[in-house]
Every structure is written in structure tokens, then in C-alpha cells.
Short mmCIF file of C-alpha atoms in Angstrom, two decimals:
data_model
loop_
_atom_site.label_atom_id
_atom_site.label_comp_id
_atom_site.label_asym_id
_atom_site.label_seq_id
_atom_site.Cartn_x
_atom_site.Cartn_y
_atom_site.Cartn_z
CA MET A 23 -25.44 -40.80 13.90
CA ARG A 24 -22.97 -42.32 11.49
CA ILE A 25 -20.09 -39.84 11.48
CA ALA A 26 -17.19 -39.89 9.03
CA MET A 27 -14.16 -37.85 10.06
CA VAL A 28 -11.47 -37.15 7.48
CA SER A 29 -7.92 -36.16 8.40
CA THR A 30 -5.08 -36.46 5.90
CA GLU A 31 -2.59 -36.79 8.79
CA GLU A 32 -2.78 -39.58 11.33
CA PHE A 33 0.42 -39.12 13.32
CA GLY A 34 2.48 -36.45 15.00
CA THR A 35 0.28 -33.34 14.84
CA GLY A 36 -1.96 -31.36 17.14
CA GLN A 37 -4.74 -31.98 14.65
CA ARG A 38 -4.39 -35.69 15.36
CA VAL A 39 -4.90 -35.07 19.09
CA HIS A 40 -8.05 -33.08 18.38
CA VAL A 41 -9.50 -35.66 16.01
CA ALA A 42 -8.80 -38.53 18.39
CA GLY A 43 -10.28 -36.74 21.40
CA LEU A 44 -13.41 -35.69 19.51
CA ALA A 45 -13.92 -39.11 17.90
CA ALA A 46 -13.62 -40.85 21.27
CA ALA A 47 -16.09 -38.47 22.93
CA LEU A 48 -18.63 -38.90 20.12
CA ALA A 49 -18.27 -42.68 20.26
CA HIS A 50 -18.79 -42.55 24.03
CA ARG A 51 -22.09 -40.75 23.36
CA GLY A 52 -23.24 -43.66 21.21
CA HIS A 53 -22.43 -42.41 17.71
CA ALA A 54 -20.77 -44.65 15.11
CA VAL A 55 -17.54 -42.82 14.26
CA THR A 56 -15.03 -43.73 11.57
CA VAL A 57 -11.85 -41.70 11.07
CA TYR A 58 -10.53 -41.85 7.50
CA THR A 59 -6.90 -40.95 7.01
CA ARG A 60 -4.12 -41.34 4.50
CA ARG A 61 -1.93 -44.36 5.17
CA GLU A 62 1.39 -43.18 6.62
CA ARG A 63 2.85 -46.43 7.99
CA PRO A 64 2.82 -49.59 5.85
CA HIS A 65 2.79 -52.05 8.78
CA LEU A 66 -0.49 -50.79 10.26
CA PRO A 67 -3.78 -52.47 9.29
CA ALA A 68 -6.04 -50.88 6.69
CA ARG A 69 -8.93 -51.00 9.19
CA ASP A 70 -8.72 -50.89 12.94
CA ARG A 71 -11.06 -50.53 15.94
CA THR A 72 -9.50 -48.40 18.64
CA ASP A 73 -9.82 -49.02 22.36
CA LEU A 74 -11.76 -45.75 22.56
CA GLY A 75 -14.66 -47.06 20.48
CA TYR A 76 -14.13 -45.52 17.04
CA ASP A 77 -12.81 -47.06 13.84
CA VAL A 78 -9.82 -45.96 11.76
CA VAL A 79 -9.59 -46.58 8.02
CA ARG A 80 -6.19 -45.94 6.41
CA LEU A 81 -6.44 -45.31 2.67
CA PRO A 82 -3.53 -45.89 0.21
CA ALA A 83 -3.44 -42.40 -1.31
CA GLY A 84 0.22 -41.68 -2.01
CA PRO A 85 3.34 -43.22 -0.48
CA PRO A 86 2.95 -44.98 2.90
CA LEU A 87 4.98 -42.45 4.88
CA ARG A 88 4.62 -38.98 6.34
CA ILE A 89 4.77 -36.30 3.65
CA ASP A 90 4.26 -32.56 3.78
CA GLU A 91 1.43 -30.48 2.35
CA ASP A 92 3.05 -29.90 -1.05
CA GLU A 93 3.61 -33.62 -1.47
CA THR A 94 0.08 -34.53 -0.30
CA VAL A 95 -1.88 -32.27 -2.69
CA PRO A 96 -1.24 -34.40 -5.83
CA HIS A 97 -2.80 -37.40 -4.06
CA LEU A 98 -6.06 -35.68 -3.01
CA GLY A 99 -7.89 -36.92 -6.12
CA ARG A 100 -7.02 -40.51 -5.25
CA LEU A 101 -8.04 -39.92 -1.63
CA ALA A 102 -11.40 -38.54 -2.79
CA GLU A 103 -11.92 -41.55 -5.06
CA LEU A 104 -11.28 -43.98 -2.19
CA LEU A 105 -13.51 -42.03 0.19
CA GLY A 106 -16.30 -42.11 -2.39
CA ARG A 107 -16.04 -45.90 -2.61
CA GLU A 108 -16.13 -46.23 1.17
CA TRP A 109 -19.20 -44.06 1.48
CA ARG A 110 -21.15 -45.94 -1.18
CA ASP A 111 -21.10 -48.96 1.15
CA PHE A 112 -21.35 -47.04 4.43
CA ARG A 113 -23.07 -43.74 3.80
CA PRO A 114 -22.46 -41.38 6.71
CA ASP A 115 -25.03 -38.97 8.09
CA VAL A 116 -22.35 -36.27 8.24
CA VAL A 117 -18.76 -35.87 7.07
CA HIS A 118 -16.43 -33.81 9.27
CA ALA A 119 -13.23 -32.73 7.51
CA HIS A 120 -10.17 -31.55 9.44
CA GLY A 121 -7.78 -29.31 7.51
CA TRP A 122 -8.37 -27.82 4.08
CA MET A 123 -6.94 -30.81 2.17
CA SER A 124 -9.30 -33.16 3.96
CA GLY A 125 -12.12 -30.74 3.16
CA LEU A 126 -11.30 -30.72 -0.54
CA ALA A 127 -11.18 -34.52 -0.70
CA SER A 128 -14.44 -34.77 1.26
CA VAL A 129 -16.28 -32.33 -0.99
CA LEU A 130 -15.16 -34.26 -4.08
CA ALA A 131 -16.16 -37.59 -2.52
CA ARG A 132 -19.47 -36.73 -0.89
CA HIS A 133 -22.76 -38.20 -2.01
CA HIS A 134 -25.88 -36.14 -2.64
CA GLY A 135 -27.56 -35.08 0.60
CA THR A 136 -24.60 -35.79 2.90
CA PRO A 137 -23.53 -32.56 4.65
CA VAL A 138 -19.81 -31.81 4.99
CA VAL A 139 -18.63 -29.83 8.03
CA GLN A 140 -15.21 -28.20 7.82
CA THR A 141 -12.71 -27.38 10.59
CA TYR A 142 -9.62 -25.60 9.26
CA HIS A 143 -7.22 -25.87 12.26
CA GLY A 144 -5.73 -22.50 11.31
CA LEU A 145 -6.08 -20.39 8.19
CA GLY A 146 -3.67 -19.24 5.52
CA GLY A 147 0.05 -19.78 5.18
CA SER A 148 0.38 -20.08 1.41
CA VAL A 149 -1.43 -18.87 -1.70
CA ARG A 150 -2.48 -22.39 -2.63
CA ARG A 151 -3.77 -23.12 0.84
CA SER A 152 -5.79 -19.88 0.93
CA LYS A 153 -7.36 -20.71 -2.42
CA GLY A 154 -8.18 -24.20 -1.22
CA GLU A 155 -9.72 -22.86 1.98
CA ARG A 156 -11.97 -20.49 0.03
CA LEU A 157 -13.07 -23.23 -2.35
CA VAL A 158 -13.91 -25.62 0.48
CA GLY A 159 -15.72 -22.88 2.42
CA ARG A 160 -18.06 -22.25 -0.51
CA GLU A 161 -18.91 -25.94 -0.94
CA VAL A 162 -19.43 -27.26 2.60
CA ALA A 163 -22.68 -27.14 4.56
CA GLY A 164 -21.06 -25.79 7.71
CA VAL A 165 -17.78 -24.57 9.20
CA THR A 166 -16.63 -24.88 12.81
CA ALA A 167 -14.29 -22.13 13.95
CA MET A 168 -11.90 -23.06 16.75
CA SER A 169 -12.18 -19.62 18.36
CA SER A 170 -14.23 -16.46 18.11
CA GLY A 171 -11.12 -14.77 16.71
CA GLU A 172 -11.41 -16.94 13.61
CA LEU A 173 -14.86 -15.58 12.70
CA PRO A 174 -13.79 -12.34 10.93
CA ALA A 175 -11.37 -14.23 8.66
CA LEU A 176 -14.04 -16.79 7.75
CA THR A 177 -16.71 -14.21 6.97
CA HIS A 178 -14.12 -12.23 4.99
CA GLU A 179 -13.71 -15.30 2.79
CA GLY A 180 -17.42 -15.15 1.98
CA ILE A 181 -18.71 -17.80 4.39
CA ASP A 182 -22.10 -16.80 5.72
CA ARG A 183 -22.13 -16.32 9.49
CA SER A 184 -25.19 -18.55 9.81
CA ARG A 185 -23.10 -21.49 8.56
CA ILE A 186 -20.36 -21.02 11.18
CA SER A 187 -20.31 -22.50 14.68
CA VAL A 188 -17.58 -21.82 17.23
CA VAL A 189 -16.41 -25.18 18.61
CA PRO A 190 -12.98 -25.11 20.28
CA THR A 191 -10.66 -27.99 20.93
CA GLY A 192 -11.02 -29.94 24.16
CA VAL A 193 -8.89 -31.44 26.90
CA ASP A 194 -9.05 -34.77 28.72
CA VAL A 195 -9.93 -33.55 32.21
CA GLN A 196 -9.65 -37.06 33.62
CA MET A 197 -6.03 -37.33 32.47
CA PHE A 198 -4.91 -33.70 32.91
CA THR A 199 -5.56 -33.03 36.61
CA PRO A 200 -3.82 -31.19 39.45
CA TRP A 201 -3.51 -34.47 41.38
CA GLY A 202 -0.80 -37.04 40.81
CA ARG A 203 2.88 -37.35 40.00
CA ARG A 204 4.96 -34.20 39.61
CA ALA A 205 8.28 -33.87 37.81
CA ARG A 206 11.30 -33.26 39.98
CA ARG A 207 12.56 -29.71 40.25
CA GLY A 208 15.14 -27.69 42.12
CA ALA A 209 14.78 -24.60 44.27
CA ARG A 210 14.19 -22.27 41.33
CA ARG A 211 10.66 -21.30 40.38
CA ARG A 212 9.55 -22.95 37.15
CA VAL A 213 7.87 -21.42 34.10
CA VAL A 214 6.80 -23.85 31.39
CA ALA A 215 6.02 -23.17 27.74
CA VAL A 216 5.38 -25.29 24.68
CA ARG A 217 7.16 -25.13 21.38
CA THR A 218 4.86 -24.61 18.41
CA PRO A 219 6.00 -24.71 14.77
CA GLY A 220 6.60 -21.57 12.77
CA PRO A 221 8.07 -18.11 13.36
CA ASP A 222 5.15 -16.87 15.52
CA SER A 223 5.80 -19.13 18.54
CA GLY A 224 6.93 -16.26 20.80
CA LEU A 225 9.84 -18.30 22.20
CA VAL A 226 12.36 -15.57 21.41
CA ASP A 227 10.33 -13.20 23.59
CA LEU A 228 10.35 -15.74 26.41
CA VAL A 229 14.13 -16.15 26.28
CA ARG A 230 14.51 -12.34 26.32
CA VAL A 231 12.28 -12.20 29.40
CA LEU A 232 14.35 -14.70 31.38
CA PRO A 233 17.18 -12.30 32.43
CA HIS A 234 14.53 -10.10 34.10
CA LEU A 235 13.19 -12.94 36.27
CA ASP A 236 15.40 -13.74 39.25
CA ASP A 237 15.90 -17.38 40.20
CA VAL A 238 13.46 -18.69 37.56
CA GLU A 239 13.99 -21.50 35.06
CA LEU A 240 12.20 -21.66 31.71
CA LEU A 241 11.21 -25.14 30.57
CA ILE A 242 10.27 -25.45 26.89
CA THR A 243 8.58 -28.69 25.92
CA GLY A 244 7.52 -30.08 22.57
CA GLY A 245 9.22 -30.38 19.20
CA PRO A 246 11.54 -33.21 18.20
CA ARG A 247 12.85 -35.79 20.64
CA LYS A 248 15.63 -34.55 22.91
CA GLN A 249 18.32 -36.55 21.10
CA GLN A 250 17.54 -34.59 17.92
CA ASN A 251 17.85 -31.17 19.55
CA ALA A 252 21.50 -30.73 18.58
CA ARG A 253 20.48 -30.70 14.89
CA ASP A 254 17.63 -28.24 15.38
CA GLY A 255 18.46 -24.80 13.99
CA GLU A 256 15.81 -22.91 15.98
CA LEU A 257 16.93 -24.42 19.26
CA ARG A 258 20.55 -23.55 18.50
CA ARG A 259 19.51 -19.93 17.93
CA LEU A 260 17.52 -19.82 21.17
CA ARG A 261 20.41 -21.33 23.11
CA ALA A 262 22.79 -18.78 21.62
CA LEU A 263 20.43 -15.96 22.60
CA ALA A 264 20.25 -17.34 26.15
CA ALA A 265 24.04 -17.63 26.34
CA ARG A 266 24.51 -14.00 25.27
CA ALA A 267 22.00 -12.95 27.95
CA GLY A 268 23.79 -15.02 30.60
CA VAL A 269 20.84 -17.33 31.31
CA ALA A 270 21.83 -20.49 29.43
CA ASP A 271 21.81 -22.45 32.69
CA ARG A 272 18.17 -21.51 33.29
CA LEU A 273 16.83 -22.54 29.88
CA VAL A 274 15.80 -26.20 29.50
CA PHE A 275 14.51 -27.94 26.37
CA THR A 276 12.78 -31.24 27.06
CA GLY A 277 12.03 -32.07 23.42
CA GLY A 278 8.97 -34.11 22.56
CA VAL A 279 7.76 -36.06 25.60
CA SER A 280 4.86 -38.37 26.40
CA ARG A 281 1.55 -37.08 27.66
CA ALA A 282 2.30 -38.52 31.10
CA ARG A 283 5.59 -36.60 31.19
CA THR A 284 3.87 -33.41 29.96
CA ILE A 285 1.34 -33.68 32.79
CA ALA A 286 4.07 -34.22 35.38
CA LEU A 287 5.97 -31.17 34.09
CA LEU A 288 2.85 -29.01 34.20
CA ARG A 289 2.06 -30.04 37.77
CA SER A 290 5.58 -29.11 38.81
CA SER A 291 5.32 -25.60 37.32
CA ASP A 292 4.45 -22.30 38.95
CA VAL A 293 3.15 -20.67 35.75
CA ALA A 294 2.48 -21.76 32.17
CA VAL A 295 3.21 -19.20 29.45
CA CYS A 296 1.67 -19.09 25.98
CA ALA A 297 3.18 -16.12 24.15
CA PRO A 298 2.68 -16.71 20.39
CA ARG A 299 1.61 -14.04 17.96
CA ARG A 300 -0.94 -16.47 16.48
CA GLU A 301 -2.59 -19.51 18.07
CA PRO A 302 -5.61 -21.03 16.31
CA VAL A 303 -6.08 -23.97 18.70
CA GLY A 304 -4.63 -23.21 22.16
CA ARG A 305 -4.44 -26.80 23.43
CA PHE A 306 -1.49 -26.20 25.78
CA SER A 307 -3.34 -23.48 27.69
CA LEU A 308 -6.22 -25.90 28.30
CA GLU A 309 -3.88 -28.65 29.47
CA ALA A 310 -2.25 -26.24 31.93
CA MET A 311 -5.61 -25.00 33.22
CA ALA A 312 -6.86 -28.58 33.65
CA CYS A 313 -3.75 -29.25 35.76
CA GLY A 314 -4.53 -26.24 37.95
CA VAL A 315 -1.64 -24.14 36.64
CA PRO A 316 -2.17 -20.38 36.12
CA VAL A 317 -1.61 -19.20 32.54
CA VAL A 318 -0.07 -16.03 31.18
CA ALA A 319 -1.11 -15.76 27.54
CA THR A 320 -1.05 -13.38 24.63
CA ALA A 321 -4.62 -12.28 23.94
CA VAL A 322 -4.78 -13.76 20.44
CA ASP A 323 -7.07 -16.24 18.68
CA ALA A 324 -7.99 -19.27 20.83
CA LEU A 325 -5.97 -18.01 23.81
CA ALA A 326 -8.19 -14.93 24.09
CA ASP A 327 -11.16 -17.29 24.54
CA SER A 328 -9.69 -19.97 26.81
CA VAL A 329 -7.72 -17.83 29.29
CA VAL A 330 -10.00 -15.41 31.13
CA ASP A 331 -7.97 -12.34 32.07
CA ARG A 332 -7.65 -11.92 35.87
CA VAL A 333 -9.74 -15.04 36.45
CA THR A 334 -7.76 -18.05 35.19
CA GLY A 335 -4.61 -16.12 34.32
CA LEU A 336 -3.39 -12.91 32.74
CA HIS A 337 -3.42 -11.54 29.22
CA VAL A 338 -0.52 -9.68 27.63
CA PRO A 339 -0.22 -8.17 24.14
CA PRO A 340 1.93 -10.17 21.71
CA ALA A 341 5.54 -9.14 21.04
CA ARG A 342 5.86 -7.10 24.27
CA PRO A 343 8.66 -8.88 26.16
CA ARG A 344 9.21 -6.11 28.74
CA LEU A 345 5.54 -6.10 29.70
CA LEU A 346 5.53 -9.89 29.73
CA ALA A 347 8.48 -9.82 32.14
CA ARG A 348 6.64 -7.47 34.53
CA VAL A 349 3.46 -9.57 34.43
CA LEU A 350 5.34 -12.81 35.04
CA SER A 351 7.42 -11.31 37.85
CA GLY A 352 4.31 -10.05 39.62
CA LEU A 353 2.46 -13.36 39.31
CA LEU A 354 5.44 -15.46 40.39
CA GLY A 355 5.69 -13.31 43.50
CA ASP A 356 2.03 -13.79 44.50
CA ASP A 357 1.37 -17.32 45.77
CA VAL A 358 -2.28 -16.62 46.66
CA LEU A 359 -3.14 -15.19 43.23
CA ARG A 360 -1.51 -18.15 41.48
CA GLN A 361 -3.57 -20.55 43.57
CA GLU A 362 -6.78 -18.65 42.82
CA PHE A 363 -6.06 -18.65 39.08
CA GLY A 364 -5.20 -22.36 39.21
CA VAL A 365 -8.48 -23.34 40.88
CA ALA A 366 -10.52 -21.18 38.49
CA GLY A 367 -8.62 -22.59 35.50
CA ARG A 368 -9.38 -26.16 36.53
CA ASP A 369 -13.07 -25.29 36.92
CA ARG A 370 -13.19 -23.60 33.51
CA ALA A 371 -11.40 -26.44 31.73
CA SER A 372 -13.81 -28.98 33.24
CA ALA A 373 -16.98 -26.99 32.57
CA ARG A 374 -16.24 -25.57 29.11
CA TYR A 375 -13.51 -27.65 27.49
CA SER A 376 -14.06 -31.26 28.54
CA TRP A 377 -14.33 -33.52 25.51
CA ASP A 378 -17.89 -34.45 26.46
CA ARG A 379 -18.90 -30.78 26.30
CA ILE A 380 -17.09 -30.31 22.98
CA ALA A 381 -18.82 -33.41 21.56
CA ALA A 382 -22.22 -31.97 22.55
CA ASP A 383 -21.32 -28.70 20.81
CA ILE A 384 -20.19 -30.46 17.64
CA VAL A 385 -23.38 -32.51 17.43
CA ARG A 386 -25.36 -29.24 17.45
CA ALA A 387 -23.08 -27.93 14.69
CA TYR A 388 -23.78 -31.09 12.66
CA GLY A 389 -27.51 -30.46 13.06
CA GLN A 390 -27.15 -26.89 11.83
CA ALA A 391 -25.13 -28.07 8.85
CA GLY A 392 -27.81 -30.62 8.00
CA ALA A 393 -30.35 -27.82 7.87
CA HIS A 394 -28.17 -25.95 5.33
CA SER A 395 -27.37 -28.94 3.11
#
């Protein structure tokens, strides 16, 4: 198939990781994949063939720099116009839009008979976004939910269940493995978590848990580079909370690190914790499982699907720090159970969440969307 993927953001987001992984897996299966994005860096070429076999087209819709959602919306008409021109010369068999703004531009640009498939990468957040999501949902041929927990919200918005497929994100199981270099660590046991944007990350709960875990360090990765941490208001608040609890020496922020460094940190960890109140994608849990690390996760959204309770890890309710502390303490004290969860997690990541499996699922979703177009 000729597949056009549209993503308004090329750099620095989890959405970018998903688009790149999916595009590469589809290209590996023999499909012709082009990712269309808004130009964010003026020095990069307008058209580029990646080493992973898919093309990238960067369109001059708005200023050539990273801008936020409010600043991007006024340029969606121009993006749709440029996409329409591209698709007159190279008509795709299917358009796959990532994020509601990409969906709106794709719907405006599509040609008669070309189905558009929409992946939202999380729902809601603002009145304008919710309106845009509803509009796109009514116009596209199909929607891919990233977890079963997303289904009620989509059907509530009036999207027929027959037009929805559940296709989660994937993980590179050749890169994220239990075997290879591990980050250095001391004698303390290590719990690792990832920083996600927004107030629902659950990091405050994790810092509150730390005083109840003896001889354990909490490593939080992600966010801005380490040299920018001093200017980060959220990190200052978390550090202050840790200082008041007397555990500042056991709380470590790595900042944004490379994938190789992330893998080394995961391999060096005893447990990975994902404790947000909302998590539409759940990529970090998959990376930990692929590295053979047991996961303690709040049973929300994508995490409820990826982490199988008492098989690959343990579920806890969100916003229950005392219960989270008891669960973590018990798991950290049971070497055999951690090993069992780690082996099962690796097996599940490989069987269900490899990019090749996700690509096969998305091709079926494209076929279903074609039947509805």
C-alpha cells in the first residue's frame, strides 16, 4: 500500500516515537510510507529518505520552529493545502493522522475515496481540542484507540464502535532487551520511573512513597536535559518535598537521556513504576517489560492493558501512595517473584507489542477503514 502518515510534530514527543516506529515497521513489510510533518527546523531538507526505509516530507506551514498547539492551529489550513497538493501527485491508499490537528488537516486535504484513519494519542485537555476531536471523529473512515480504556470516551463522542480498532503503541524488542550494558549503581535497590508532562504524572505519590521504602533510591528519567533541571519548577517542588521527608539523597533526576542510556538504566533497576492517574500510551511500561524489568502500574488506560496483574507486574489504584508503598516493598523483597514477572514481561512485550505485530494490526485497521469509506 501507499501510506501517508501525518504528524504536525516531528521532534521531541512520544508521538514522534510512535510514528517513527510504526512507519519503519510498515516499510519493512514492503509498504511505501511517507510521513508528512510541519517543518520545525529550517536546516533540514524538505524531503528525506530515512535509513529505516520510509520518507519524510517537511511542509512549510507556519514558522520553522517548534510551536505549541495554540500557535499551530492557525496554520492548519495552510498545512491542509500543502497536503492536498502532495496527494494530487502521489495519491495514497490510506491516510493515517496522528493527533487531532493532523486529523483536521488530513480531512480537509483528502481526495475522494481516500480513507483517513485517526489516532488521537490521548483525548481532551481543552475545549477547542475536544471540539476538534469530535469533528475529526465524525469525518474519518476509522479510528484506532491506543487502549481498550479509550473506547468508552470515543463511543461517547458519537464514533460508531464498528469504526474503532484497538491498536496500541509498540516497542523495539531488538533494542530494548534484558541483555547488554547496565548503568552503574550502588548498594541500594533501584526503582525507576519516567517523567510525563502534566499534573497527572503521579510523581508526587512516588516521592511520598520513598520514606516508606528502606534503602531504596528512586530514579526519575525524562523531561528536559539535566543542565536545565535547576530552572524546572516541578522538579524544584519534588526536590523540596523529598527534602522535607528526609529522602533528598535517595531521589535522582536524570533529565532527558538517550535511548541507549534509558535502556542501561532500566536494566540496572529492580522495579519500574508507572503511577500516573492517566496514561493514554504507556510506552515506558513496554520498554521496561522488554528489558525484563517487573512493572508496578496504576490500572488506568494503556497501563491496564499492557501490564498483566500478577503476571508481568502488579496493579495499584491511582492516587493511593500508602498502598503503592506496601506493594513496592513486598515486590522489592521477593527476588523470585521479580524474576518471574521480568521473564513474563519480556515474553509479553515480544509477542504482543513488537512493532511488527503492531504493523500487522494497523494494516487490518486500514482495511476496515477502507470498507467504511
